[in-house]
mmCIF file of C-alpha atoms in Angstrom:
data_model
loop_
_atom_site.group_PDB
_atom_site.id
_atom_site.type_symbol
_atom_site.label_atom_id
_atom_site.label_comp_id
_atom_site.label_asym_id
_atom_site.label_seq_id
_atom_site.Cartn_x
_atom_site.Cartn_y
_atom_site.Cartn_z
ATOM 1 C CA UNK A 1 87.696 -137.047 191.921
ATOM 2 C CA UNK A 2 88.956 -138.658 188.514
ATOM 3 C CA UNK A 3 87.254 -138.747 185.249
ATOM 4 C CA UNK A 4 88.942 -140.890 182.415
ATOM 5 C CA UNK A 5 88.183 -139.992 178.740
ATOM 6 C CA UNK A 6 89.286 -142.239 175.943
ATOM 7 C CA UNK A 7 89.641 -140.997 172.317
ATOM 8 C CA UNK A 8 88.273 -137.619 173.339
ATOM 9 C CA UNK A 9 88.425 -133.899 172.427
ATOM 10 C CA UNK A 10 89.323 -130.694 174.025
ATOM 11 C CA UNK A 11 85.513 -129.732 174.097
ATOM 12 C CA UNK A 12 84.630 -132.995 176.135
ATOM 13 C CA UNK A 13 87.623 -132.310 178.610
ATOM 14 C CA UNK A 14 86.168 -128.727 179.337
ATOM 15 C CA UNK A 15 82.930 -130.237 179.955
ATOM 16 C CA UNK A 16 84.393 -132.981 182.225
ATOM 17 C CA UNK A 17 86.129 -130.039 184.315
ATOM 18 C CA UNK A 18 82.821 -128.245 184.717
ATOM 19 C CA UNK A 19 81.058 -131.547 185.732
ATOM 20 C CA UNK A 20 84.052 -132.353 188.237
ATOM 21 C CA UNK A 21 83.902 -128.983 189.925
ATOM 22 C CA UNK A 22 80.150 -129.104 190.359
ATOM 23 C CA UNK A 23 80.316 -132.611 191.834
ATOM 24 C CA UNK A 24 82.811 -131.595 194.540
ATOM 25 C CA UNK A 25 80.829 -128.212 195.297
ATOM 26 C CA UNK A 26 83.315 -125.765 194.028
ATOM 27 C CA UNK A 27 81.948 -124.453 190.556
ATOM 28 C CA UNK A 28 83.980 -121.158 190.906
ATOM 29 C CA UNK A 29 87.589 -121.143 189.295
ATOM 30 C CA UNK A 30 89.941 -119.781 191.829
ATOM 31 C CA UNK A 31 93.270 -120.483 190.026
ATOM 32 C CA UNK A 32 96.019 -117.967 189.123
ATOM 33 C CA UNK A 33 97.744 -119.419 186.192
ATOM 34 C CA UNK A 34 97.967 -122.463 183.818
ATOM 35 C CA UNK A 35 100.902 -124.762 184.144
ATOM 36 C CA UNK A 36 101.823 -126.859 181.207
ATOM 37 C CA UNK A 37 104.192 -129.715 181.904
ATOM 38 C CA UNK A 38 105.766 -131.429 178.844
ATOM 39 C CA UNK A 39 107.144 -134.874 179.877
ATOM 40 C CA UNK A 40 107.251 -138.584 179.170
ATOM 41 C CA UNK A 41 105.588 -141.508 180.627
ATOM 42 C CA UNK A 42 108.789 -142.280 182.755
ATOM 43 C CA UNK A 43 108.902 -138.853 184.478
ATOM 44 C CA UNK A 44 105.221 -138.024 184.554
ATOM 45 C CA UNK A 45 104.461 -139.177 188.198
ATOM 46 C CA UNK A 46 107.467 -137.176 189.467
ATOM 47 C CA UNK A 47 106.688 -133.958 187.656
ATOM 48 C CA UNK A 48 102.874 -134.163 188.474
ATOM 49 C CA UNK A 49 103.821 -134.656 192.202
ATOM 50 C CA UNK A 50 106.115 -131.553 192.253
ATOM 51 C CA UNK A 51 103.298 -129.633 190.435
ATOM 52 C CA UNK A 52 100.763 -130.650 192.874
ATOM 53 C CA UNK A 53 102.992 -129.614 195.860
ATOM 54 C CA UNK A 54 103.706 -126.352 194.137
ATOM 55 C CA UNK A 55 99.931 -125.734 193.671
ATOM 56 C CA UNK A 56 99.562 -125.231 197.449
ATOM 57 C CA UNK A 57 101.328 -121.836 197.012
ATOM 58 C CA UNK A 58 100.130 -121.210 193.571
ATOM 59 C CA UNK A 59 96.674 -122.648 192.826
ATOM 60 C CA UNK A 60 96.647 -123.517 188.968
ATOM 61 C CA UNK A 61 95.335 -125.604 186.171
ATOM 62 C CA UNK A 62 97.908 -128.084 185.478
ATOM 63 C CA UNK A 63 98.034 -129.616 181.875
ATOM 64 C CA UNK A 64 100.413 -132.506 181.560
ATOM 65 C CA UNK A 65 101.326 -133.276 178.053
ATOM 66 C CA UNK A 66 102.704 -136.763 177.417
ATOM 67 C CA UNK A 67 103.511 -137.768 173.791
ATOM 68 C CA UNK A 68 103.276 -141.556 173.304
ATOM 69 C CA UNK A 69 105.424 -143.175 170.807
ATOM 70 C CA UNK A 70 103.566 -145.474 168.381
ATOM 71 C CA UNK A 71 105.385 -148.664 167.575
ATOM 72 C CA UNK A 72 103.997 -149.695 164.164
ATOM 73 C CA UNK A 73 103.833 -147.320 161.171
ATOM 74 C CA UNK A 74 100.110 -147.693 160.726
ATOM 75 C CA UNK A 75 99.667 -146.505 164.401
ATOM 76 C CA UNK A 76 101.688 -143.505 163.591
ATOM 77 C CA UNK A 77 99.226 -142.315 161.077
ATOM 78 C CA UNK A 78 96.301 -142.438 163.463
ATOM 79 C CA UNK A 79 95.550 -139.816 166.057
ATOM 80 C CA UNK A 80 94.069 -140.309 169.350
ATOM 81 C CA UNK A 81 93.848 -138.260 172.603
ATOM 82 C CA UNK A 82 93.125 -139.866 175.935
ATOM 83 C CA UNK A 83 92.686 -137.648 179.030
ATOM 84 C CA UNK A 84 92.379 -138.021 182.825
ATOM 85 C CA UNK A 85 90.657 -135.150 184.634
ATOM 86 C CA UNK A 86 91.429 -134.721 188.284
ATOM 87 C CA UNK A 87 89.638 -132.317 190.547
ATOM 88 C CA UNK A 88 89.555 -131.950 194.286
ATOM 89 C CA UNK A 89 91.848 -133.702 196.557
ATOM 90 C CA UNK A 90 93.570 -135.576 193.694
ATOM 91 C CA UNK A 91 94.648 -132.499 192.123
ATOM 92 C CA UNK A 92 96.115 -130.398 195.012
ATOM 93 C CA UNK A 93 94.613 -127.106 195.212
ATOM 94 C CA UNK A 94 93.718 -126.696 191.540
ATOM 95 C CA UNK A 95 92.780 -129.033 188.822
ATOM 96 C CA UNK A 96 94.901 -131.356 186.574
ATOM 97 C CA UNK A 97 94.395 -132.690 183.128
ATOM 98 C CA UNK A 98 96.707 -135.472 182.030
ATOM 99 C CA UNK A 99 96.745 -135.578 178.213
ATOM 100 C CA UNK A 100 98.265 -138.644 176.229
ATOM 101 C CA UNK A 101 98.748 -138.025 172.666
ATOM 102 C CA UNK A 102 99.075 -140.748 169.935
ATOM 103 C CA UNK A 103 100.053 -140.702 166.431
ATOM 104 C CA UNK A 104 100.030 -137.387 164.340
ATOM 105 C CA UNK A 105 98.340 -135.356 167.050
ATOM 106 C CA UNK A 106 101.459 -135.591 169.142
ATOM 107 C CA UNK A 107 103.051 -133.234 166.589
ATOM 108 C CA UNK A 108 100.492 -130.648 167.102
ATOM 109 C CA UNK A 109 100.078 -130.614 171.024
ATOM 110 C CA UNK A 110 99.589 -126.955 170.999
ATOM 111 C CA UNK A 111 96.104 -127.273 169.324
ATOM 112 C CA UNK A 112 95.156 -129.609 172.114
ATOM 113 C CA UNK A 113 96.445 -127.352 174.867
ATOM 114 C CA UNK A 114 95.237 -123.933 173.464
ATOM 115 C CA UNK A 115 91.325 -124.626 174.277
ATOM 116 C CA UNK A 116 92.223 -125.845 177.726
ATOM 117 C CA UNK A 117 94.111 -122.591 178.930
ATOM 118 C CA UNK A 118 92.448 -120.529 181.652
ATOM 119 C CA UNK A 119 91.258 -117.116 180.204
ATOM 120 C CA UNK A 120 93.058 -113.970 181.214
ATOM 121 C CA UNK A 121 95.625 -115.849 183.124
ATOM 122 C CA UNK A 122 99.282 -116.357 182.575
ATOM 123 C CA UNK A 123 100.805 -119.498 181.137
ATOM 124 C CA UNK A 124 103.970 -121.287 182.352
ATOM 125 C CA UNK A 125 105.414 -124.090 180.257
ATOM 126 C CA UNK A 126 107.791 -126.518 182.042
ATOM 127 C CA UNK A 127 109.798 -129.214 180.269
ATOM 128 C CA UNK A 128 110.829 -131.622 183.002
ATOM 129 C CA UNK A 129 112.961 -133.513 180.485
ATOM 130 C CA UNK A 130 114.035 -133.390 176.793
ATOM 131 C CA UNK A 131 113.655 -129.554 176.541
ATOM 132 C CA UNK A 132 113.761 -128.106 173.033
ATOM 133 C CA UNK A 133 116.901 -126.309 171.799
ATOM 134 C CA UNK A 134 114.804 -123.151 171.495
ATOM 135 C CA UNK A 135 112.143 -123.162 174.061
ATOM 136 C CA UNK A 136 110.617 -119.703 172.974
ATOM 137 C CA UNK A 137 110.381 -120.953 169.381
ATOM 138 C CA UNK A 138 108.530 -124.283 170.338
ATOM 139 C CA UNK A 139 104.923 -124.323 169.492
ATOM 140 C CA UNK A 140 104.056 -125.059 173.096
ATOM 141 C CA UNK A 141 106.623 -122.601 174.503
ATOM 142 C CA UNK A 142 105.075 -119.738 172.373
ATOM 143 C CA UNK A 143 101.937 -120.175 174.377
ATOM 144 C CA UNK A 144 103.689 -119.201 177.716
ATOM 145 C CA UNK A 145 104.969 -116.019 179.138
ATOM 146 C CA UNK A 146 107.465 -118.079 181.173
ATOM 147 C CA UNK A 147 109.347 -121.083 179.956
ATOM 148 C CA UNK A 148 111.063 -123.596 182.490
ATOM 149 C CA UNK A 149 113.721 -125.883 181.657
ATOM 150 C CA UNK A 150 116.091 -128.053 183.727
ATOM 151 C CA UNK A 151 119.575 -128.481 182.125
ATOM 152 C CA UNK A 152 120.474 -130.932 184.984
ATOM 153 C CA UNK A 153 118.153 -133.553 183.436
ATOM 154 C CA UNK A 154 120.074 -133.201 180.075
ATOM 155 C CA UNK A 155 122.799 -135.740 178.942
ATOM 156 C CA UNK A 156 125.379 -133.074 178.502
ATOM 157 C CA UNK A 157 124.669 -130.143 181.021
ATOM 158 C CA UNK A 158 127.417 -128.047 179.943
ATOM 159 C CA UNK A 159 126.451 -128.165 176.211
ATOM 160 C CA UNK A 160 122.873 -127.528 177.212
ATOM 161 C CA UNK A 161 123.930 -124.327 178.936
ATOM 162 C CA UNK A 162 125.607 -123.164 175.718
ATOM 163 C CA UNK A 163 122.328 -123.853 173.729
ATOM 164 C CA UNK A 164 120.351 -121.936 176.308
ATOM 165 C CA UNK A 165 122.676 -118.932 175.920
ATOM 166 C CA UNK A 166 122.360 -119.045 172.223
ATOM 167 C CA UNK A 167 118.548 -119.203 172.073
ATOM 168 C CA UNK A 168 117.685 -117.208 175.353
ATOM 169 C CA UNK A 169 114.514 -114.942 175.071
ATOM 170 C CA UNK A 170 112.959 -112.869 177.941
ATOM 171 C CA UNK A 171 110.938 -115.408 179.893
ATOM 172 C CA UNK A 172 113.331 -118.388 179.769
ATOM 173 C CA UNK A 173 114.705 -119.828 182.986
ATOM 174 C CA UNK A 174 116.226 -122.806 184.348
ATOM 175 C CA UNK A 175 115.636 -124.978 187.680
ATOM 176 C CA UNK A 176 119.520 -125.198 187.867
ATOM 177 C CA UNK A 177 119.391 -121.513 188.472
ATOM 178 C CA UNK A 178 116.799 -121.900 191.140
ATOM 179 C CA UNK A 179 119.002 -124.220 192.838
ATOM 180 C CA UNK A 180 121.732 -121.622 193.549
ATOM 181 C CA UNK A 181 119.295 -118.967 194.919
ATOM 182 C CA UNK A 182 120.313 -119.586 198.564
ATOM 183 C CA UNK A 183 124.050 -119.649 197.697
ATOM 184 C CA UNK A 184 123.902 -116.250 195.856
ATOM 185 C CA UNK A 185 121.905 -114.835 198.791
ATOM 186 C CA UNK A 186 124.424 -116.075 201.386
ATOM 187 C CA UNK A 187 127.405 -114.670 199.337
ATOM 188 C CA UNK A 188 126.000 -111.350 198.722
ATOM 189 C CA UNK A 189 125.195 -111.085 202.424
ATOM 190 C CA UNK A 190 128.804 -112.034 203.341
ATOM 191 C CA UNK A 191 130.380 -109.550 200.992
ATOM 192 C CA UNK A 192 128.180 -106.766 202.701
ATOM 193 C CA UNK A 193 129.667 -107.551 206.134
ATOM 194 C CA UNK A 194 133.189 -106.630 205.271
ATOM 195 C CA UNK A 195 134.841 -103.748 203.466
ATOM 196 C CA UNK A 196 137.193 -105.548 200.865
ATOM 197 C CA UNK A 197 137.858 -106.035 197.267
ATOM 198 C CA UNK A 198 137.560 -109.456 195.633
ATOM 199 C CA UNK A 199 140.525 -110.575 193.701
ATOM 200 C CA UNK A 200 139.524 -114.188 192.582
ATOM 201 C CA UNK A 201 137.060 -116.794 193.137
ATOM 202 C CA UNK A 202 137.064 -120.557 193.203
ATOM 203 C CA UNK A 203 133.695 -122.664 192.843
ATOM 204 C CA UNK A 204 133.854 -126.401 193.616
ATOM 205 C CA UNK A 205 131.216 -128.815 192.994
ATOM 206 C CA UNK A 206 130.404 -132.271 191.363
ATOM 207 C CA UNK A 207 130.819 -132.959 187.839
ATOM 208 C CA UNK A 208 128.022 -132.504 185.283
ATOM 209 C CA UNK A 209 126.193 -130.096 187.649
ATOM 210 C CA UNK A 210 125.094 -127.100 185.748
ATOM 211 C CA UNK A 211 124.231 -125.154 188.931
ATOM 212 C CA UNK A 212 128.031 -125.127 189.641
ATOM 213 C CA UNK A 213 128.728 -123.535 186.245
ATOM 214 C CA UNK A 214 125.839 -120.969 186.631
ATOM 215 C CA UNK A 215 126.967 -119.955 190.092
ATOM 216 C CA UNK A 216 130.732 -119.360 188.592
ATOM 217 C CA UNK A 217 129.369 -117.481 185.690
ATOM 218 C CA UNK A 218 127.181 -115.153 188.052
ATOM 219 C CA UNK A 219 130.175 -114.410 190.167
ATOM 220 C CA UNK A 220 132.575 -113.708 187.212
ATOM 221 C CA UNK A 221 129.823 -111.477 185.481
ATOM 222 C CA UNK A 222 129.002 -109.463 188.593
ATOM 223 C CA UNK A 223 132.436 -109.128 190.208
ATOM 224 C CA UNK A 224 134.520 -109.025 187.039
ATOM 225 C CA UNK A 225 137.293 -111.218 188.260
ATOM 226 C CA UNK A 226 138.837 -114.535 187.432
ATOM 227 C CA UNK A 227 136.776 -117.488 188.549
ATOM 228 C CA UNK A 228 138.195 -120.841 188.544
ATOM 229 C CA UNK A 229 135.907 -124.034 188.349
ATOM 230 C CA UNK A 230 137.064 -126.958 190.458
ATOM 231 C CA UNK A 231 135.568 -130.460 190.594
ATOM 232 C CA UNK A 232 134.715 -132.249 193.876
ATOM 233 C CA UNK A 233 132.785 -135.376 194.928
ATOM 234 C CA UNK A 234 129.669 -133.503 195.655
ATOM 235 C CA UNK A 235 126.826 -133.666 196.516
ATOM 236 C CA UNK A 236 126.109 -130.734 194.164
ATOM 237 C CA UNK A 237 127.850 -127.440 195.146
ATOM 238 C CA UNK A 238 130.423 -128.018 197.829
ATOM 239 C CA UNK A 239 132.469 -124.788 198.181
ATOM 240 C CA UNK A 240 132.907 -121.186 197.089
ATOM 241 C CA UNK A 241 136.106 -119.422 198.004
ATOM 242 C CA UNK A 242 136.595 -115.717 197.503
ATOM 243 C CA UNK A 243 140.172 -114.301 197.878
ATOM 244 C CA UNK A 244 139.850 -110.690 198.917
ATOM 245 C CA UNK A 245 142.125 -107.875 200.026
ATOM 246 C CA UNK A 246 140.965 -108.542 203.560
ATOM 247 C CA UNK A 247 141.312 -112.312 203.573
ATOM 248 C CA UNK A 248 139.573 -115.281 202.236
ATOM 249 C CA UNK A 249 135.774 -115.765 202.475
ATOM 250 C CA UNK A 250 134.679 -119.417 202.308
ATOM 251 C CA UNK A 251 131.195 -121.011 202.189
ATOM 252 C CA UNK A 252 131.669 -124.656 202.392
ATOM 253 C CA UNK A 253 129.065 -127.493 202.459
ATOM 254 C CA UNK A 254 129.846 -131.146 202.597
ATOM 255 C CA UNK A 255 126.717 -132.974 203.448
ATOM 256 C CA UNK A 256 124.056 -131.040 201.149
ATOM 257 C CA UNK A 257 122.286 -129.748 204.296
ATOM 258 C CA UNK A 258 124.450 -127.365 206.443
ATOM 259 C CA UNK A 259 127.368 -125.044 205.442
ATOM 260 C CA UNK A 260 130.044 -123.200 207.202
ATOM 261 C CA UNK A 261 130.646 -119.528 206.502
ATOM 262 C CA UNK A 262 134.015 -118.189 207.310
ATOM 263 C CA UNK A 263 134.722 -114.453 207.303
ATOM 264 C CA UNK A 264 137.984 -112.648 207.801
ATOM 265 C CA UNK A 265 138.252 -111.696 211.660
ATOM 266 C CA UNK A 266 135.053 -113.415 212.553
ATOM 267 C CA UNK A 267 134.310 -116.844 214.001
ATOM 268 C CA UNK A 268 133.099 -119.517 211.693
ATOM 269 C CA UNK A 269 129.113 -119.794 211.728
ATOM 270 C CA UNK A 270 127.011 -122.672 210.501
ATOM 271 C CA UNK A 271 124.243 -121.753 208.146
ATOM 272 C CA UNK A 272 121.288 -123.930 206.643
ATOM 273 C CA UNK A 273 121.756 -124.506 202.968
ATOM 274 C CA UNK A 274 119.662 -127.625 202.155
ATOM 275 C CA UNK A 275 119.430 -129.067 198.864
ATOM 276 C CA UNK A 276 115.719 -128.268 197.851
ATOM 277 C CA UNK A 277 113.150 -130.513 196.165
ATOM 278 C CA UNK A 278 111.788 -129.938 192.619
ATOM 279 C CA UNK A 279 108.449 -128.697 194.011
ATOM 280 C CA UNK A 280 110.185 -126.007 195.952
ATOM 281 C CA UNK A 281 112.319 -124.960 192.974
ATOM 282 C CA UNK A 282 109.131 -124.885 190.745
ATOM 283 C CA UNK A 283 107.313 -122.718 193.322
ATOM 284 C CA UNK A 284 110.197 -120.186 193.326
ATOM 285 C CA UNK A 285 109.935 -119.861 189.563
ATOM 286 C CA UNK A 286 106.203 -119.360 189.689
ATOM 287 C CA UNK A 287 106.605 -116.481 192.150
ATOM 288 C CA UNK A 288 107.654 -114.121 189.412
ATOM 289 C CA UNK A 289 106.660 -114.110 185.700
ATOM 290 C CA UNK A 290 108.788 -111.210 184.505
ATOM 291 C CA UNK A 291 112.071 -111.808 182.598
ATOM 292 C CA UNK A 292 115.078 -112.521 184.789
ATOM 293 C CA UNK A 293 117.708 -110.224 183.662
ATOM 294 C CA UNK A 294 120.353 -111.399 186.142
ATOM 295 C CA UNK A 295 119.877 -114.929 184.671
ATOM 296 C CA UNK A 296 120.274 -113.790 181.315
ATOM 297 C CA UNK A 297 123.478 -111.944 182.017
ATOM 298 C CA UNK A 298 124.989 -114.851 183.772
ATOM 299 C CA UNK A 299 124.207 -117.310 181.194
ATOM 300 C CA UNK A 300 125.461 -115.067 178.356
ATOM 301 C CA UNK A 301 128.788 -114.826 180.124
ATOM 302 C CA UNK A 302 129.635 -118.239 178.625
ATOM 303 C CA UNK A 303 130.943 -121.479 180.314
ATOM 304 C CA UNK A 304 134.135 -121.389 178.161
ATOM 305 C CA UNK A 305 135.233 -118.312 179.828
ATOM 306 C CA UNK A 306 135.682 -119.904 183.248
ATOM 307 C CA UNK A 307 139.142 -120.901 184.391
ATOM 308 C CA UNK A 308 140.214 -124.404 185.979
ATOM 309 C CA UNK A 309 141.097 -127.724 184.818
ATOM 310 C CA UNK A 310 138.370 -128.997 182.434
ATOM 311 C CA UNK A 311 136.463 -132.033 183.665
ATOM 312 C CA UNK A 312 135.865 -135.208 181.766
ATOM 313 C CA UNK A 313 132.597 -134.093 180.370
ATOM 314 C CA UNK A 314 134.013 -130.808 179.139
ATOM 315 C CA UNK A 315 136.898 -132.568 177.446
ATOM 316 C CA UNK A 316 134.465 -134.899 175.807
ATOM 317 C CA UNK A 317 132.522 -131.942 174.681
ATOM 318 C CA UNK A 318 135.707 -130.214 173.272
ATOM 319 C CA UNK A 319 136.338 -133.534 171.329
ATOM 320 C CA UNK A 320 132.954 -133.349 169.758
ATOM 321 C CA UNK A 321 133.199 -129.781 168.752
ATOM 322 C CA UNK A 322 136.601 -130.310 167.223
ATOM 323 C CA UNK A 323 140.071 -129.031 167.830
ATOM 324 C CA UNK A 324 139.109 -125.630 166.530
ATOM 325 C CA UNK A 325 137.453 -124.839 169.866
ATOM 326 C CA UNK A 326 140.690 -124.975 171.706
ATOM 327 C CA UNK A 327 142.514 -121.835 172.346
ATOM 328 C CA UNK A 328 145.414 -121.176 169.812
ATOM 329 C CA UNK A 329 148.835 -121.349 171.681
ATOM 330 C CA UNK A 330 151.705 -119.208 170.609
ATOM 331 C CA UNK A 331 154.713 -120.839 168.995
ATOM 332 C CA UNK A 332 157.611 -121.591 171.518
ATOM 333 C CA UNK A 333 160.603 -119.436 170.791
ATOM 334 C CA UNK A 334 163.596 -121.415 169.360
ATOM 335 C CA UNK A 335 166.150 -122.632 171.791
ATOM 336 C CA UNK A 336 169.654 -121.020 172.134
ATOM 337 C CA UNK A 337 171.193 -124.162 170.700
ATOM 338 C CA UNK A 338 169.001 -123.961 167.539
ATOM 339 C CA UNK A 339 169.659 -120.244 167.106
ATOM 340 C CA UNK A 340 173.267 -120.803 167.289
ATOM 341 C CA UNK A 341 173.327 -123.703 164.692
ATOM 342 C CA UNK A 342 175.348 -123.142 161.558
ATOM 343 C CA UNK A 343 173.784 -122.301 158.370
ATOM 344 C CA UNK A 344 172.812 -125.204 156.076
ATOM 345 C CA UNK A 345 175.376 -126.124 153.375
ATOM 346 C CA UNK A 346 172.868 -125.258 150.594
ATOM 347 C CA UNK A 347 172.987 -121.667 151.868
ATOM 348 C CA UNK A 348 176.371 -119.984 151.125
ATOM 349 C CA UNK A 349 177.689 -117.814 153.971
ATOM 350 C CA UNK A 350 178.165 -114.146 153.131
ATOM 351 C CA UNK A 351 181.904 -113.003 153.342
ATOM 352 C CA UNK A 352 182.848 -111.031 156.347
ATOM 353 C CA UNK A 353 183.680 -107.414 155.647
ATOM 354 C CA UNK A 354 186.998 -106.309 156.484
ATOM 355 C CA UNK A 355 185.662 -103.184 157.999
ATOM 356 C CA UNK A 356 183.451 -105.074 160.377
ATOM 357 C CA UNK A 357 179.580 -105.177 160.417
ATOM 358 C CA UNK A 358 178.216 -102.396 158.078
ATOM 359 C CA UNK A 359 175.063 -101.993 160.218
ATOM 360 C CA UNK A 360 176.690 -101.583 163.751
ATOM 361 C CA UNK A 361 180.405 -100.795 162.867
ATOM 362 C CA UNK A 362 181.590 -103.466 165.251
ATOM 363 C CA UNK A 363 184.090 -105.984 164.184
ATOM 364 C CA UNK A 364 182.752 -109.437 163.120
ATOM 365 C CA UNK A 365 183.671 -112.540 165.336
ATOM 366 C CA UNK A 366 186.379 -113.595 162.629
ATOM 367 C CA UNK A 367 188.229 -110.231 163.148
ATOM 368 C CA UNK A 368 188.272 -110.334 166.944
ATOM 369 C CA UNK A 369 191.446 -111.515 168.730
ATOM 370 C CA UNK A 370 191.105 -114.923 170.432
ATOM 371 C CA UNK A 371 190.309 -114.914 174.034
ATOM 372 C CA UNK A 372 192.833 -116.365 176.365
ATOM 373 C CA UNK A 373 191.724 -118.538 179.209
ATOM 374 C CA UNK A 374 192.671 -117.746 182.750
ATOM 375 C CA UNK A 375 194.904 -120.112 184.681
ATOM 376 C CA UNK A 376 192.733 -122.059 187.003
ATOM 377 C CA UNK A 377 193.375 -121.217 190.789
#
């Protein structure tokens, strides 16, 4: 069931929700949380579909906030709120309200969302695109106990990870982190099977994929070893190789579905490592609403501390940040030819002491007898 409301208010939207629940015969509210989705018109359909699929596991009231851009200066001064209320089969297992904000009200979306939150229920805010630099400091983000972003949707994912590390607050998380959960579980289980010590690690994956960077930072933070970042053709993460005292451990995935796990002294085995949909990632993040300390520790490790040849995106990012971000190299020592060069004419040479070098007591080169060359055989 759908109810369209034009130029409406939050009070009228609440009445439409009650009316819709009574019309389909479910007046009771059986939802466990409020999910606020902040997106644009282009990505609203995909974000709403992912939320509806995730609602099968987490029945929720979904509030979709779409800020519409006004084209003329006169329209920007006018405020208007249009809403589309969905209940029943059109809203998954919960209920959905699509909010379209025009004019000045788009700068105060929190005042529209606040009256529509479920009472005594946790709030999760998800930015499918264009996440703010500081999610916890955003007016909408301040309403939620959990704030979900997706650095994969950013134009510069590596720069986005740096911003997330600088502004991190307990409750922040990223769908790029959820994408590597199966990889982290598989690698942890592999290390439990053999008694060894990890010496170094190499993580390979496609360029501009923040999940590859996060997995590398997690391994470096947990294992306290050098982790090298390598670029491959993808899709996504392709390989993790751990050099250990007992031999290499390799987890390789080339097709985005099945992977091969190789352990020292054991036959290779095929493991399922499928790339998951956004709805599965969102459902995973909604299972826990407490702060993720492991994610925070890996994020704060820093992308710049990873080894390996920088990708094209990282080189462009370094160029934008300036040459001061590059490591300072030590000056190369002078060559033997330069060190043996005679002094400049403007600098008079000191006269040789007849008694030799005053510091060492050894004769100076001028006092030493000439060396005779031996006859060639």
